[in-house]
Coordinates of C-alpha atoms and ligand atoms in Angstrom, one line a residue:
M1 CA 1.3 15.0 -16.5
Y2 CA -1.8 12.7 -17.3
D3 CA -4.4 15.4 -17.8
N4 CA -6.1 14.5 -21.1
P5 CA -9.7 15.9 -22.8
Q6 CA -9.1 13.8 -25.8
L7 CA -10.6 10.7 -24.2
I8 CA -14.3 11.5 -24.6
I9 CA -16.8 8.3 -25.5
E10 CA -17.1 9.7 -29.7
T11 CA -20.0 6.4 -30.2
A12 CA -23.1 6.7 -29.4
N13 CA -23.8 3.5 -28.4
I14 CA -21.4 2.3 -25.9
E15 CA -21.8 -1.1 -24.8
P16 CA -22.4 -1.8 -21.0
G17 CA -19.4 -4.2 -19.3
K18 CA -17.3 -5.2 -16.6
I19 CA -13.4 -4.9 -15.4
A20 CA -12.2 -6.4 -12.0
W21 CA -9.0 -6.5 -10.7
R22 CA -7.6 -8.3 -7.4
S23 CA -4.7 -6.0 -5.8
P24 CA -2.6 -6.0 -3.3
S25 CA -1.5 -4.2 0.0
N26 CA 1.8 -3.9 0.4
L27 CA 4.7 -3.3 3.4
A28 CA 7.0 -0.4 3.2
L29 CA 10.4 -1.3 5.0
V30 CA 11.3 2.9 3.9
K31 CA 8.1 4.6 5.3
Y32 CA 6.4 6.9 3.6
W33 CA 5.5 9.7 6.0
G34 CA 5.1 13.3 5.5
K35 CA 3.6 14.8 2.8
Y36 CA 3.1 18.2 0.4
G37 CA 1.2 19.1 -2.6
Q38 CA -0.7 16.8 -4.6
Q39 CA 0.1 13.7 -2.7
L40 CA 3.7 13.8 -3.6
P41 CA 5.6 12.7 -0.5
K42 CA 8.7 14.1 1.8
N43 CA 10.7 11.5 1.4
P44 CA 11.4 7.6 -1.0
S45 CA 9.9 4.2 0.2
I46 CA 10.4 1.0 -0.8
S47 CA 7.8 -1.6 0.1
F48 CA 7.0 -5.0 -1.2
T49 CA 3.3 -6.7 -1.8
L50 CA 1.9 -9.3 -0.3
E51 CA 0.5 -12.0 -1.2
H52 CA -2.7 -12.2 0.5
A53 CA -4.2 -9.3 1.7
C54 CA -6.1 -7.6 -1.3
T55 CA -8.8 -6.0 -2.2
D56 CA -11.0 -7.7 -5.4
T57 CA -12.8 -5.0 -7.1
Y58 CA -15.4 -5.2 -9.6
L59 CA -16.3 -1.9 -11.8
E60 CA -19.7 -2.3 -14.1
Y61 CA -20.3 0.4 -16.2
R62 CA -23.0 1.5 -18.8
P63 CA -23.7 4.9 -20.5
K64 CA -25.2 7.5 -18.6
R65 CA -28.5 8.3 -18.8
G66 CA -29.7 11.4 -17.3
V67 CA -27.4 14.6 -18.5
D68 CA -26.0 15.5 -15.4
E69 CA -22.2 16.1 -15.2
G70 CA -21.4 14.6 -11.9
I71 CA -20.2 11.2 -11.3
A72 CA -23.2 8.5 -11.3
L73 CA -21.9 6.1 -8.6
E74 CA -23.9 3.1 -6.8
F75 CA -21.3 1.3 -4.4
F76 CA -21.5 -2.1 -2.2
F77 CA -18.4 -2.9 0.0
K78 CA -19.1 -6.4 0.9
D79 CA -22.3 -6.5 -1.0
E80 CA -23.6 -3.8 1.2
P81 CA -24.3 -0.4 -0.1
N82 CA -21.9 1.5 1.6
E83 CA -22.6 5.7 1.7
P84 CA -19.4 6.8 3.9
F85 CA -17.2 4.6 0.8
R86 CA -19.4 5.6 -1.6
I87 CA -18.2 9.3 -1.4
K88 CA -15.0 9.2 -0.9
L89 CA -15.1 7.6 -3.9
V90 CA -17.4 10.1 -5.1
Q91 CA -15.0 12.7 -4.6
F92 CA -12.1 10.8 -5.7
L93 CA -13.7 9.6 -9.5
E94 CA -14.2 13.4 -9.6
K95 CA -10.7 14.2 -9.2
M96 CA -10.1 12.4 -11.7
T97 CA -12.1 13.6 -14.3
S98 CA -9.3 15.6 -16.2
I99 CA -7.5 12.0 -16.5
F100 CA -10.4 10.2 -17.6
P101 CA -13.2 12.6 -19.1
F102 CA -15.3 10.0 -19.9
L103 CA -16.1 9.2 -16.6
K104 CA -18.7 11.9 -16.5
Q105 CA -20.3 9.7 -19.6
L106 CA -20.9 6.6 -17.6
E107 CA -23.0 5.2 -15.1
F108 CA -20.7 2.7 -12.8
T109 CA -21.0 0.0 -9.9
I110 CA -18.4 -0.8 -7.8
R111 CA -18.3 -3.6 -6.0
S112 CA -15.6 -4.5 -3.0
S113 CA -14.2 -7.0 -0.7
N114 CA -11.4 -7.6 1.8
S115 CA -9.6 -10.9 1.4
F116 CA -8.8 -9.9 5.0
P117 CA -11.1 -8.9 7.7
H118 CA -12.1 -5.2 7.8
S119 CA -11.6 -4.9 11.6
A120 CA -8.1 -6.7 11.5
G121 CA -6.2 -3.0 11.5
I122 CA -4.7 -4.0 8.1
A123 CA -4.5 -1.1 5.9
S124 CA -6.7 -0.8 2.9
S125 CA -6.4 2.0 1.2
A126 CA -3.6 0.5 -0.6
S127 CA -5.2 -2.2 -1.8
S128 CA -8.7 -0.6 -2.2
M129 CA -7.1 2.5 -4.5
S130 CA -4.5 0.7 -6.7
A131 CA -7.4 -1.8 -7.3
L132 CA -9.1 0.9 -8.5
A133 CA -6.9 2.7 -10.2
L134 CA -6.3 -0.6 -12.3
C135 CA -10.2 -0.8 -13.3
L136 CA -9.9 2.9 -14.5
C137 CA -6.8 2.5 -16.9
S138 CA -7.7 -1.0 -18.0
L139 CA -11.4 1.3 -19.2
E140 CA -9.6 3.4 -21.0
D141 CA -7.4 0.8 -22.7
R142 CA -11.0 -0.8 -23.5
F143 CA -12.1 2.2 -25.1
F144 CA -9.6 3.9 -26.7
G145 CA -6.9 1.2 -26.9
T146 CA -4.3 3.6 -25.2
L147 CA -2.1 1.6 -22.6
K148 CA -1.2 -1.7 -24.5
D149 CA 2.2 -1.6 -22.9
D150 CA 2.8 -2.8 -19.8
T151 CA 4.9 -0.2 -18.6
A152 CA 2.5 2.4 -19.3
F153 CA -0.1 0.3 -18.4
R154 CA 1.2 0.7 -14.6
Q155 CA 2.6 3.8 -14.7
K156 CA -0.3 5.8 -14.8
A157 CA -1.8 3.3 -12.8
S158 CA 0.1 3.8 -10.2
Y159 CA 0.2 7.8 -10.0
V160 CA -3.6 7.3 -10.1
A161 CA -3.7 5.3 -7.4
R162 CA -1.1 7.7 -5.7
L163 CA -3.4 10.4 -6.4
G164 CA -5.9 8.1 -4.0
S165 CA -3.4 6.9 -1.3
G166 CA 0.0 7.5 -1.4
S167 CA 1.1 3.9 -0.5
A168 CA -1.0 2.5 -2.6
S169 CA 1.2 3.5 -6.0
R170 CA 3.5 1.2 -5.0
S171 CA 0.7 -2.2 -5.1
I172 CA 0.7 -2.0 -9.1
F173 CA 3.8 -4.1 -8.9
D174 CA 5.0 -7.9 -7.7
G175 CA 8.0 -7.9 -5.7
F176 CA 8.8 -4.5 -4.6
G177 CA 8.0 -1.4 -5.7
L178 CA 9.7 2.2 -4.9
W179 CA 8.0 5.4 -4.9
G180 CA 10.0 8.8 -4.4
E181 CA 13.1 10.7 -6.5
T182 CA 16.1 9.6 -5.0
P183 CA 19.2 10.4 -6.9
I184 CA 20.1 6.7 -6.3
V185 CA 17.8 5.1 -8.5
E186 CA 17.6 5.5 -12.3
G187 CA 13.8 6.3 -12.9
S188 CA 12.3 7.0 -10.0
S189 CA 10.0 9.2 -9.5
N190 CA 7.5 11.6 -6.6
L191 CA 4.5 11.2 -9.1
Y192 CA 5.0 7.2 -9.8
A193 CA 6.4 4.0 -8.3
I194 CA 8.7 2.1 -10.0
P195 CA 9.1 -1.3 -9.9
Y196 CA 12.5 -2.4 -7.8
K197 CA 13.3 -5.6 -9.8
H198 CA 17.4 -5.8 -11.1
E199 CA 19.1 -5.9 -7.6
V200 CA 17.5 -7.7 -5.0
D201 CA 19.3 -10.6 -3.8
P202 CA 16.7 -13.7 -4.4
I203 CA 16.5 -14.7 -0.6
F204 CA 14.3 -11.5 -0.2
H205 CA 11.5 -12.9 -2.7
T206 CA 11.2 -15.7 -0.6
F207 CA 10.4 -13.4 2.7
H208 CA 7.8 -14.3 4.7
D209 CA 5.2 -11.3 6.5
D210 CA 3.9 -12.6 9.2
I211 CA 0.4 -10.3 10.5
L212 CA 0.0 -10.9 14.4
I213 CA -2.8 -9.3 14.8
A214 CA -2.1 -7.2 18.2
S215 CA -5.0 -5.6 18.6
K216 CA -8.2 -5.1 16.1
G217 CA -9.7 -1.6 17.5
E218 CA -10.2 1.0 14.8
K219 CA -7.1 3.4 14.8
S220 CA -7.6 6.7 16.2
V221 CA -5.7 8.5 14.0
S222 CA -5.9 8.0 9.9
S223 CA -2.5 7.5 8.5
T224 CA -4.1 10.6 6.1
A225 CA -3.8 12.8 9.4
G226 CA -0.5 11.5 10.7
H227 CA 1.0 12.9 7.6
A228 CA -0.8 16.0 7.8
L229 CA 1.0 16.3 11.6
M230 CA 4.4 15.7 10.7
E231 CA 3.9 19.4 9.1
N232 CA 4.7 20.4 12.8
N233 CA 6.8 17.8 13.9
I234 CA 9.8 19.1 15.5
Y235 CA 11.8 16.0 13.9
A236 CA 10.7 16.2 10.6
E237 CA 13.7 18.1 8.7
N238 CA 16.1 15.2 10.5
R239 CA 13.2 12.2 9.6
Y240 CA 13.0 12.7 5.9
R241 CA 17.1 12.6 5.9
Q242 CA 17.0 9.9 7.7
A243 CA 15.0 7.6 5.2
N244 CA 17.3 9.1 2.2
Q245 CA 20.3 7.3 4.4
H246 CA 18.2 4.2 5.0
M247 CA 17.4 4.3 1.8
Q248 CA 20.6 3.9 0.4
Q249 CA 21.1 1.7 2.9
L250 CA 18.5 -0.8 2.6
L251 CA 19.2 -1.1 -0.9
S252 CA 22.6 -2.2 -0.4
A253 CA 21.7 -4.3 2.3
L254 CA 18.9 -6.1 -1.1
K255 CA 21.6 -6.1 -3.2
T256 CA 24.1 -7.9 -1.2
G257 CA 21.3 -10.3 0.8
D258 CA 23.0 -8.6 4.1
L259 CA 19.9 -9.8 6.2
E260 CA 21.3 -8.6 9.6
A261 CA 21.1 -4.7 8.2
F262 CA 18.2 -5.4 6.5
G263 CA 16.8 -6.3 9.4
R264 CA 18.1 -3.3 11.6
I265 CA 17.0 -0.7 8.9
T266 CA 13.6 -2.3 8.9
E267 CA 13.0 -2.5 12.3
S268 CA 14.2 1.0 12.8
E269 CA 12.0 2.6 10.4
A270 CA 9.0 0.8 12.1
L271 CA 10.2 2.6 15.3
V272 CA 10.9 5.7 14.0
L273 CA 7.7 5.4 12.7
H274 CA 5.2 5.7 15.9
A275 CA 8.4 7.5 18.0
L276 CA 7.0 10.6 15.2
M277 CA 3.7 9.6 16.1
M278 CA 4.8 10.0 19.5
T279 CA 6.1 13.5 19.1
S280 CA 3.5 14.8 16.9
H281 CA 1.1 17.7 18.4
P282 CA -0.9 16.2 19.6
P283 CA 0.8 12.7 20.5
Y284 CA -0.6 9.9 19.9
I285 CA 0.1 6.1 20.5
L286 CA -1.2 3.3 18.1
M287 CA 1.5 0.6 19.5
R288 CA -0.8 -1.4 22.7
P289 CA 0.7 -3.6 25.4
A290 CA 0.7 -6.4 22.8
T291 CA 3.0 -5.0 20.7
L292 CA 5.5 -4.3 23.2
S293 CA 5.3 -8.1 24.2
M294 CA 5.6 -9.2 20.9
I295 CA 8.8 -7.2 20.2
E296 CA 10.4 -8.2 23.3
A297 CA 9.5 -11.8 22.6
L298 CA 11.2 -11.8 19.4
W299 CA 14.3 -9.7 20.6
T300 CA 14.8 -12.9 23.5
F301 CA 14.0 -15.7 20.6
R302 CA 16.9 -14.0 18.0
K303 CA 19.2 -13.3 20.5
E304 CA 19.2 -16.4 22.0
T305 CA 19.2 -18.2 18.2
K306 CA 20.5 -15.8 16.0
L307 CA 17.9 -16.8 13.3
P308 CA 17.4 -13.5 10.6
V309 CA 13.5 -12.8 11.8
Y310 CA 12.7 -9.3 12.5
F311 CA 9.5 -6.8 12.6
S312 CA 7.9 -4.3 10.5
L313 CA 5.1 -1.9 12.1
D314 CA 2.2 -0.1 9.7
A315 CA 0.7 2.7 11.4
G316 CA -1.1 0.5 13.0
P317 CA -1.1 -1.8 16.6
N318 CA -0.2 -5.3 14.4
I319 CA 3.5 -6.9 14.3
H320 CA 4.7 -7.7 10.7
L321 CA 6.8 -10.3 11.1
L322 CA 9.7 -11.0 8.3
Y323 CA 11.9 -14.2 8.0
P324 CA 13.0 -16.3 4.6
N325 CA 11.9 -19.4 3.7
N326 CA 14.3 -21.2 4.8
I327 CA 14.2 -20.8 8.6
K328 CA 10.0 -21.6 8.5
P329 CA 9.8 -24.4 10.8
Q330 CA 11.8 -22.2 13.3
V331 CA 9.9 -19.6 13.7
D332 CA 6.7 -21.4 12.8
A333 CA 6.6 -22.8 16.3
F334 CA 8.4 -19.8 17.9
V335 CA 5.0 -17.8 16.4
Q336 CA 2.9 -21.0 17.8
S337 CA 4.4 -21.1 21.2
E338 CA 4.8 -17.5 21.9
L339 CA 3.3 -14.6 19.5
I340 CA -0.1 -16.4 19.1
P341 CA -1.0 -15.7 22.7
L342 CA -0.5 -12.2 22.1
C343 CA -3.1 -11.9 19.6
E344 CA -6.3 -10.6 19.6
N345 CA -8.2 -14.0 20.0
G346 CA -5.0 -15.7 18.7
E347 CA -5.8 -13.8 15.4
Y348 CA -2.9 -13.9 13.0
I349 CA -2.2 -13.3 8.7
A350 CA 0.5 -15.6 7.1
D351 CA 1.6 -13.5 4.0
K352 CA 4.5 -13.5 2.0
V353 CA 6.5 -11.4 -1.0
G354 CA 3.7 -11.0 -3.5
S355 CA 3.2 -11.4 -7.3
G356 CA 1.0 -8.4 -8.2
P357 CA -2.1 -7.2 -9.1
L358 CA -4.3 -9.6 -11.0
E359 CA -6.8 -8.9 -13.9
L360 CA -10.0 -10.8 -12.9
Ligands
DP6_401 C1 2.8 4.2 7.5 O1 -0.6 5.4 1.7 O2 -2.0 5.3 3.9 O3 1.9 2.6 5.6 O4 -1.3 9.1 1.3 O5 -3.0 10.2 3.4 O6 -3.3 7.5 2.0 P1 -2.4 8.5 2.4 O7 -1.3 7.7 3.1 P2 -1.0 5.9 3.4 O8 0.5 6.1 4.4 C2 0.7 4.9 4.9 C3 1.8 5.1 5.5 C4 2.4 4.0 6.2 C5 3.6 3.8 5.8 C6 4.0 3.1 3.6 O9 2.9 2.4 3.6 O10 5.0 3.7 3.8

């Protein structure tokens, strides 16, 4: 949809320059798990962007010296050259040359770093691929002036981010982002995410997300491999049906400020995601003993206090503890006394619903 052979730089003297974006990770409430075709989702998903878990990407460009047709890229992660990441990025940028043909006319140095420890087991593809997509769209706009309109800019950035990593499509927006076609949201698309703004009770914009590190170990199965395993999962079709139902119920909870329904759907989504991993062939388990201990401690705490505090999980062992700001003191006391002792090295990251990407 965005292929454009006209985006070729005509001038002989390309000035070297630099573009940088900080882009956040996000937490999905209704999960994307299962894809087809070119990074298209089997069901719609919705997430909120985080405030602190971000990737900073600096993209330097200059005219290409040689005549080769490929992508010329140097890549540094945290100031160190990183060959495995570089190779992945070159492959991605090569695929982007029909959208951004000018990529072949330039040489690039990309420097990237995450605000969260790489080993913390936090998904970095959403923040890193969205940061890169934003840089590419800024670059197009700088050379051609084609993306002046903010809506058009973000839609294209989301489309490009999706091709890098599905969940990255949702990180382009502040607050809530929705990706995937659903008849209940006008303008929703499988090709890019859209901001989900209008029908969200203000309480949800005050939500905290404390990421409790149950284990810092490398994941045994990547998300990309996990999506592929959905193809032969006997529960797949029911899951996609359920995701659509959950979407409808969650949007209604967001609209009415129904915290109890929000929590019920969010926790179900997290557990179903992991149940799908356990029912794949071959099966795998990303939760760790500490993950279950934390869930049990949380359920006990909630039963005793009746406070609206809930959990979610990504494709990893860490707990995301979700609650509105007005109960922060009580939840903080519970986290300190009961959950931190269960975290690896007592580590956790206090995050919250975020304000979206920032051009640096
Ligand atoms: C569990 O977006 O990481 O976080 O498209 O293969 O890069 P790829 O997968 P990815 O999958 C994320 C899965 C999830 C749920 C979600 O974010 O919706």
